[in-house]
mmCIF file of C-alpha atoms in Angstrom:
data_model
loop_
_atom_site.group_PDB
_atom_site.id
_atom_site.type_symbol
_atom_site.label_atom_id
_atom_site.label_comp_id
_atom_site.label_asym_id
_atom_site.label_seq_id
_atom_site.Cartn_x
_atom_site.Cartn_y
_atom_site.Cartn_z
ATOM 1 C CA UNK X 67 117.282 108.590 74.487
ATOM 2 C CA UNK X 68 116.722 104.978 73.904
ATOM 3 C CA UNK X 69 119.413 101.730 75.833
ATOM 4 C CA UNK X 70 120.442 98.524 74.308
ATOM 5 C CA UNK X 71 121.335 96.006 76.721
ATOM 6 C CA UNK X 72 123.202 93.123 75.903
ATOM 7 C CA UNK X 73 122.033 90.038 78.589
ATOM 8 C CA UNK X 74 123.489 86.262 78.318
ATOM 9 C CA UNK X 75 122.187 83.389 80.388
ATOM 10 C CA UNK X 76 124.834 81.618 82.252
ATOM 11 C CA UNK X 77 124.971 79.228 84.981
ATOM 12 C CA UNK X 78 124.264 80.779 88.075
ATOM 13 C CA UNK X 79 127.023 82.046 90.131
ATOM 14 C CA UNK X 80 126.269 80.200 93.180
ATOM 15 C CA UNK X 81 126.389 76.894 91.555
ATOM 16 C CA UNK X 82 129.394 74.521 91.225
ATOM 17 C CA UNK X 83 130.034 73.210 87.622
ATOM 18 C CA UNK X 84 130.570 69.902 87.230
ATOM 19 C CA UNK X 85 132.428 69.061 83.318
ATOM 20 C CA UNK X 86 131.401 66.375 81.378
ATOM 21 C CA UNK X 87 132.958 62.211 82.064
ATOM 22 C CA UNK X 88 134.342 62.683 78.058
ATOM 23 C CA UNK X 89 134.902 66.522 79.106
ATOM 24 C CA UNK X 90 134.069 67.972 75.633
ATOM 25 C CA UNK X 91 132.844 70.958 78.077
ATOM 26 C CA UNK X 92 130.573 71.651 80.968
ATOM 27 C CA UNK X 93 127.095 68.691 82.050
ATOM 28 C CA UNK X 94 124.398 72.098 82.303
ATOM 29 C CA UNK X 95 121.924 68.883 83.351
ATOM 30 C CA UNK X 96 119.593 70.372 85.736
ATOM 31 C CA UNK X 97 121.712 72.953 87.339
ATOM 32 C CA UNK X 98 120.047 77.069 87.384
ATOM 33 C CA UNK X 99 121.316 79.061 84.977
ATOM 34 C CA UNK X 100 120.867 82.697 85.909
ATOM 35 C CA UNK X 101 121.877 86.365 83.922
ATOM 36 C CA UNK X 102 125.662 86.724 83.607
ATOM 37 C CA UNK X 103 126.337 89.029 86.904
ATOM 38 C CA UNK X 104 128.123 91.617 84.525
ATOM 39 C CA UNK X 105 125.242 92.184 82.340
ATOM 40 C CA UNK X 106 122.766 92.502 85.505
ATOM 41 C CA UNK X 107 124.354 95.730 86.384
ATOM 42 C CA UNK X 108 124.110 96.439 83.272
ATOM 43 C CA UNK X 109 121.340 96.235 83.275
ATOM 44 C CA UNK X 110 120.600 98.188 86.307
ATOM 45 C CA UNK X 111 122.505 100.599 85.107
ATOM 46 C CA UNK X 112 120.473 101.043 82.145
ATOM 47 C CA UNK X 113 117.286 100.917 84.453
ATOM 48 C CA UNK X 114 119.121 103.856 87.005
ATOM 49 C CA UNK X 115 119.202 106.151 84.157
ATOM 50 C CA UNK X 116 115.548 105.763 83.024
ATOM 51 C CA UNK X 117 114.589 106.516 86.652
ATOM 52 C CA UNK X 118 117.028 109.827 86.104
ATOM 53 C CA UNK X 119 114.776 110.495 83.378
ATOM 54 C CA UNK X 120 118.160 110.027 81.071
ATOM 55 C CA UNK X 121 116.687 106.874 79.019
ATOM 56 C CA UNK X 122 113.319 106.625 77.749
ATOM 57 C CA UNK X 123 113.306 103.162 77.103
ATOM 58 C CA UNK X 124 115.649 100.432 77.979
ATOM 59 C CA UNK X 125 115.523 96.910 75.290
ATOM 60 C CA UNK X 126 117.397 94.028 76.856
ATOM 61 C CA UNK X 127 118.741 91.031 73.534
ATOM 62 C CA UNK X 128 120.030 87.961 74.657
ATOM 63 C CA UNK X 129 121.345 85.325 72.304
ATOM 64 C CA UNK X 130 120.890 81.700 72.994
ATOM 65 C CA UNK X 131 118.623 79.047 72.932
ATOM 66 C CA UNK X 132 114.707 79.744 73.875
ATOM 67 C CA UNK X 133 115.217 79.708 77.431
ATOM 68 C CA UNK X 134 116.752 82.543 77.489
ATOM 69 C CA UNK X 135 113.903 84.170 77.632
ATOM 70 C CA UNK X 136 113.521 83.591 81.378
ATOM 71 C CA UNK X 137 117.124 85.529 81.416
ATOM 72 C CA UNK X 138 115.607 88.500 79.654
ATOM 73 C CA UNK X 139 112.454 88.604 81.310
ATOM 74 C CA UNK X 140 113.785 88.425 84.634
ATOM 75 C CA UNK X 141 115.922 91.462 82.962
ATOM 76 C CA UNK X 142 112.202 93.810 82.656
ATOM 77 C CA UNK X 143 111.298 92.746 86.218
ATOM 78 C CA UNK X 144 114.216 94.761 86.833
ATOM 79 C CA UNK X 145 112.664 97.482 85.287
ATOM 80 C CA UNK X 146 113.643 97.000 81.493
ATOM 81 C CA UNK X 147 110.604 97.507 78.928
ATOM 82 C CA UNK X 148 110.546 94.827 75.831
ATOM 83 C CA UNK X 149 112.718 91.746 74.720
ATOM 84 C CA UNK X 150 114.593 90.427 71.491
ATOM 85 C CA UNK X 151 115.568 87.081 71.737
ATOM 86 C CA UNK X 152 118.074 85.910 69.234
ATOM 87 C CA UNK X 153 117.100 82.142 68.757
ATOM 88 C CA UNK X 154 120.127 80.149 67.888
ATOM 89 C CA UNK X 155 121.203 76.370 69.593
ATOM 90 C CA UNK X 156 124.196 76.763 67.799
ATOM 91 C CA UNK X 157 127.695 77.375 70.195
ATOM 92 C CA UNK X 158 128.525 81.241 68.580
ATOM 93 C CA UNK X 159 131.921 82.696 69.694
ATOM 94 C CA UNK X 160 132.251 86.019 70.602
ATOM 95 C CA UNK X 161 132.783 87.746 66.674
ATOM 96 C CA UNK X 162 129.577 86.061 65.648
ATOM 97 C CA UNK X 163 127.836 87.523 69.035
ATOM 98 C CA UNK X 164 129.710 91.210 68.298
ATOM 99 C CA UNK X 165 128.046 90.629 64.371
ATOM 100 C CA UNK X 166 124.578 90.359 65.812
ATOM 101 C CA UNK X 167 124.339 92.788 68.468
ATOM 102 C CA UNK X 168 125.211 95.110 65.545
ATOM 103 C CA UNK X 169 122.203 93.941 63.430
ATOM 104 C CA UNK X 170 120.413 94.846 66.983
ATOM 105 C CA UNK X 171 121.583 98.277 67.069
ATOM 106 C CA UNK X 172 121.498 98.844 63.144
ATOM 107 C CA UNK X 173 117.626 98.288 63.395
ATOM 108 C CA UNK X 174 116.502 99.517 66.942
ATOM 109 C CA UNK X 175 119.627 103.137 67.128
ATOM 110 C CA UNK X 176 119.730 102.878 70.620
ATOM 111 C CA UNK X 177 122.193 105.868 71.450
ATOM 112 C CA UNK X 178 123.702 103.815 74.627
ATOM 113 C CA UNK X 179 124.086 100.205 74.094
ATOM 114 C CA UNK X 180 125.045 99.101 77.850
ATOM 115 C CA UNK X 181 127.279 95.091 78.211
ATOM 116 C CA UNK X 182 128.650 93.023 81.187
ATOM 117 C CA UNK X 183 132.928 93.412 80.402
ATOM 118 C CA UNK X 184 132.590 89.099 80.114
ATOM 119 C CA UNK X 185 130.463 86.506 81.316
ATOM 120 C CA UNK X 186 131.321 83.767 83.750
ATOM 121 C CA UNK X 187 131.169 80.733 81.627
ATOM 122 C CA UNK X 188 133.815 81.786 78.909
ATOM 123 C CA UNK X 189 135.994 85.120 80.507
ATOM 124 C CA UNK X 190 136.816 86.074 77.366
ATOM 125 C CA UNK X 191 135.850 90.056 77.841
ATOM 126 C CA UNK X 192 135.642 90.767 73.627
ATOM 127 C CA UNK X 193 132.809 91.327 72.313
ATOM 128 C CA UNK X 194 132.232 95.382 73.789
ATOM 129 C CA UNK X 195 135.606 95.562 71.845
ATOM 130 C CA UNK X 196 134.813 94.301 68.660
ATOM 131 C CA UNK X 197 131.176 95.637 68.854
ATOM 132 C CA UNK X 198 132.696 99.037 69.011
ATOM 133 C CA UNK X 199 134.581 98.065 66.392
ATOM 134 C CA UNK X 200 132.235 97.083 63.889
ATOM 135 C CA UNK X 201 129.683 100.138 65.086
ATOM 136 C CA UNK X 202 133.152 102.706 64.915
ATOM 137 C CA UNK X 203 132.042 103.767 67.930
ATOM 138 C CA UNK X 204 133.496 104.927 71.000
ATOM 139 C CA UNK X 205 133.693 102.452 73.850
ATOM 140 C CA UNK X 206 133.855 102.938 77.250
ATOM 141 C CA UNK X 207 135.271 100.055 78.778
ATOM 142 C CA UNK X 208 135.573 98.004 82.705
ATOM 143 C CA UNK X 209 133.706 101.139 83.895
ATOM 144 C CA UNK X 210 132.591 101.905 87.557
ATOM 145 C CA UNK X 211 131.084 105.047 86.870
ATOM 146 C CA UNK X 212 128.887 106.511 84.167
ATOM 147 C CA UNK X 213 127.213 109.923 83.393
ATOM 148 C CA UNK X 214 125.304 110.710 80.918
ATOM 149 C CA UNK X 215 124.927 114.311 79.487
ATOM 150 C CA UNK X 216 124.664 116.908 76.723
ATOM 151 C CA UNK X 217 124.694 114.481 74.148
ATOM 152 C CA UNK X 218 127.773 112.555 75.965
ATOM 153 C CA UNK X 219 128.854 109.550 77.829
ATOM 154 C CA UNK X 220 131.482 110.201 81.064
ATOM 155 C CA UNK X 221 132.795 106.841 81.830
ATOM 156 C CA UNK X 222 135.382 106.049 84.505
ATOM 157 C CA UNK X 223 137.509 103.083 84.055
ATOM 158 C CA UNK X 224 139.441 101.214 85.663
ATOM 159 C CA UNK X 225 142.807 100.424 84.854
ATOM 160 C CA UNK X 226 145.991 98.888 86.453
ATOM 161 C CA UNK X 227 147.497 101.317 88.739
ATOM 162 C CA UNK X 228 144.303 103.523 88.907
ATOM 163 C CA UNK X 229 141.152 105.123 87.228
ATOM 164 C CA UNK X 230 140.585 106.729 83.780
ATOM 165 C CA UNK X 231 137.849 109.101 82.746
ATOM 166 C CA UNK X 232 137.054 109.295 79.228
ATOM 167 C CA UNK X 233 134.444 111.311 77.691
ATOM 168 C CA UNK X 234 132.395 109.278 74.275
ATOM 169 C CA UNK X 235 129.844 111.360 72.450
ATOM 170 C CA UNK X 236 126.490 109.059 72.077
ATOM 171 C CA UNK X 237 125.902 106.639 70.429
ATOM 172 C CA UNK X 238 128.799 104.871 71.996
ATOM 173 C CA UNK X 239 129.043 101.265 74.201
ATOM 174 C CA UNK X 240 129.503 100.619 77.746
ATOM 175 C CA UNK X 241 130.642 97.466 79.349
ATOM 176 C CA UNK X 242 129.826 97.603 83.433
ATOM 177 C CA UNK X 243 132.256 96.675 85.502
ATOM 178 C CA UNK X 244 131.583 95.286 89.194
ATOM 179 C CA UNK X 245 132.239 99.057 91.227
ATOM 180 C CA UNK X 246 129.701 99.936 88.884
ATOM 181 C CA UNK X 247 126.676 99.553 91.243
ATOM 182 C CA UNK X 248 124.940 97.122 92.756
ATOM 183 C CA UNK X 249 121.654 95.405 91.429
ATOM 184 C CA UNK X 250 118.420 95.492 92.663
ATOM 185 C CA UNK X 251 116.036 91.884 93.732
ATOM 186 C CA UNK X 252 112.972 92.360 92.101
ATOM 187 C CA UNK X 253 109.555 93.308 93.358
ATOM 188 C CA UNK X 254 106.876 90.558 93.129
ATOM 189 C CA UNK X 255 104.394 92.808 91.546
ATOM 190 C CA UNK X 256 106.964 93.481 88.476
ATOM 191 C CA UNK X 257 107.954 89.517 87.700
ATOM 192 C CA UNK X 258 104.077 89.562 87.435
ATOM 193 C CA UNK X 259 103.980 92.636 84.705
ATOM 194 C CA UNK X 260 107.397 91.033 82.679
ATOM 195 C CA UNK X 261 105.241 88.313 81.778
ATOM 196 C CA UNK X 262 103.093 91.026 79.319
ATOM 197 C CA UNK X 263 106.117 92.568 78.194
ATOM 198 C CA UNK X 264 106.809 92.570 74.786
ATOM 199 C CA UNK X 265 109.451 89.752 73.763
ATOM 200 C CA UNK X 266 110.129 89.544 70.406
ATOM 201 C CA UNK X 267 111.912 86.184 68.096
ATOM 202 C CA UNK X 268 114.458 86.891 65.740
ATOM 203 C CA UNK X 269 117.247 84.182 64.628
ATOM 204 C CA UNK X 270 120.643 85.610 63.012
ATOM 205 C CA UNK X 271 120.379 85.376 59.272
ATOM 206 C CA UNK X 272 117.289 87.759 60.370
ATOM 207 C CA UNK X 273 121.109 90.479 60.902
ATOM 208 C CA UNK X 274 122.676 89.059 57.679
ATOM 209 C CA UNK X 275 124.659 87.166 60.632
ATOM 210 C CA UNK X 276 125.674 83.157 60.007
ATOM 211 C CA UNK X 277 125.384 81.085 63.994
ATOM 212 C CA UNK X 278 129.311 79.238 63.529
ATOM 213 C CA UNK X 279 132.498 80.090 64.953
ATOM 214 C CA UNK X 280 136.113 79.275 63.971
ATOM 215 C CA UNK X 281 136.771 78.452 67.091
ATOM 216 C CA UNK X 282 136.919 74.957 68.525
ATOM 217 C CA UNK X 283 136.457 74.002 72.265
ATOM 218 C CA UNK X 284 139.096 71.217 72.064
ATOM 219 C CA UNK X 285 138.698 69.943 75.705
ATOM 220 C CA UNK X 286 137.484 71.116 79.461
ATOM 221 C CA UNK X 287 138.882 70.298 82.387
ATOM 222 C CA UNK X 288 137.981 70.664 86.385
ATOM 223 C CA UNK X 289 141.149 72.700 88.644
ATOM 224 C CA UNK X 290 143.232 70.343 90.554
ATOM 225 C CA UNK X 291 142.247 70.556 93.980
ATOM 226 C CA UNK X 292 143.722 72.795 96.536
ATOM 227 C CA UNK X 293 145.552 70.898 99.251
ATOM 228 C CA UNK X 294 145.056 71.698 102.820
ATOM 229 C CA UNK X 295 147.013 74.665 103.852
ATOM 230 C CA UNK X 296 149.301 73.708 106.999
ATOM 231 C CA UNK X 297 150.149 76.091 110.195
ATOM 232 C CA UNK X 298 153.474 76.684 111.529
ATOM 233 C CA UNK X 299 155.224 77.754 114.290
ATOM 234 C CA UNK X 300 157.769 79.947 113.400
ATOM 235 C CA UNK X 301 158.763 82.525 110.582
ATOM 236 C CA UNK X 302 161.775 79.638 110.502
ATOM 237 C CA UNK X 303 159.556 77.025 109.761
ATOM 238 C CA UNK X 304 157.886 78.556 107.030
ATOM 239 C CA UNK X 305 160.745 79.898 105.267
ATOM 240 C CA UNK X 306 161.182 76.055 105.819
ATOM 241 C CA UNK X 307 158.330 75.340 103.792
ATOM 242 C CA UNK X 308 158.622 77.846 101.590
ATOM 243 C CA UNK X 309 162.076 76.501 100.699
ATOM 244 C CA UNK X 310 161.676 72.739 100.474
ATOM 245 C CA UNK X 311 158.078 72.280 99.794
ATOM 246 C CA UNK X 312 156.609 74.881 97.915
ATOM 247 C CA UNK X 313 159.615 75.643 96.568
ATOM 248 C CA UNK X 314 159.172 79.012 95.125
ATOM 249 C CA UNK X 315 162.035 81.194 97.313
#
């Protein structure tokens, strides 16, 4: 079985982002970039399936600037076999990403497509669902457990109020949630080996997609600073502050 995993280059989760002075976006100057945490979980799940003998080959694809090769190499160090970078410097939306991924899927014919449920930069949570619609394939979103057997995949997904298990016929799309697994650290020998693994560079035009979006970022603002908390000496004082200061009761 061939597995395709999509990864996104984002600002490292431990970095405090800074907004540009003109409020046009986030300042990425000298900022550490990493694999989107949810995408890293998707890579780990594919590697675990390969270790079980379920998956025979893992292909990692990323869409973005040339520097995204770094995140593809990191995925290879975790256990992916080869990579595809769809290089573009344009700002593209979720629909354009889904269309490009459809082109990659049509070319590679994977049985299992894994994605993070969302990216921590835009939090859109749209690509997996859009890709499912474009491919007319089953999708298991917010996955906390994945089992593949006999041409089907069972996905336990987190929903409001509990868990739901769906069974999908392959090929299928699974989007990873936080509780699906805990990604491993790449060992130094694997990091060295990843440098020699094949990485192919493509363009959106190779898949018949124009890398433009109808979405436009109008303004980006930092959240308002939170005021320091206070300690109260009694329940009466707490109620008084909630009523007269916070005005929530």
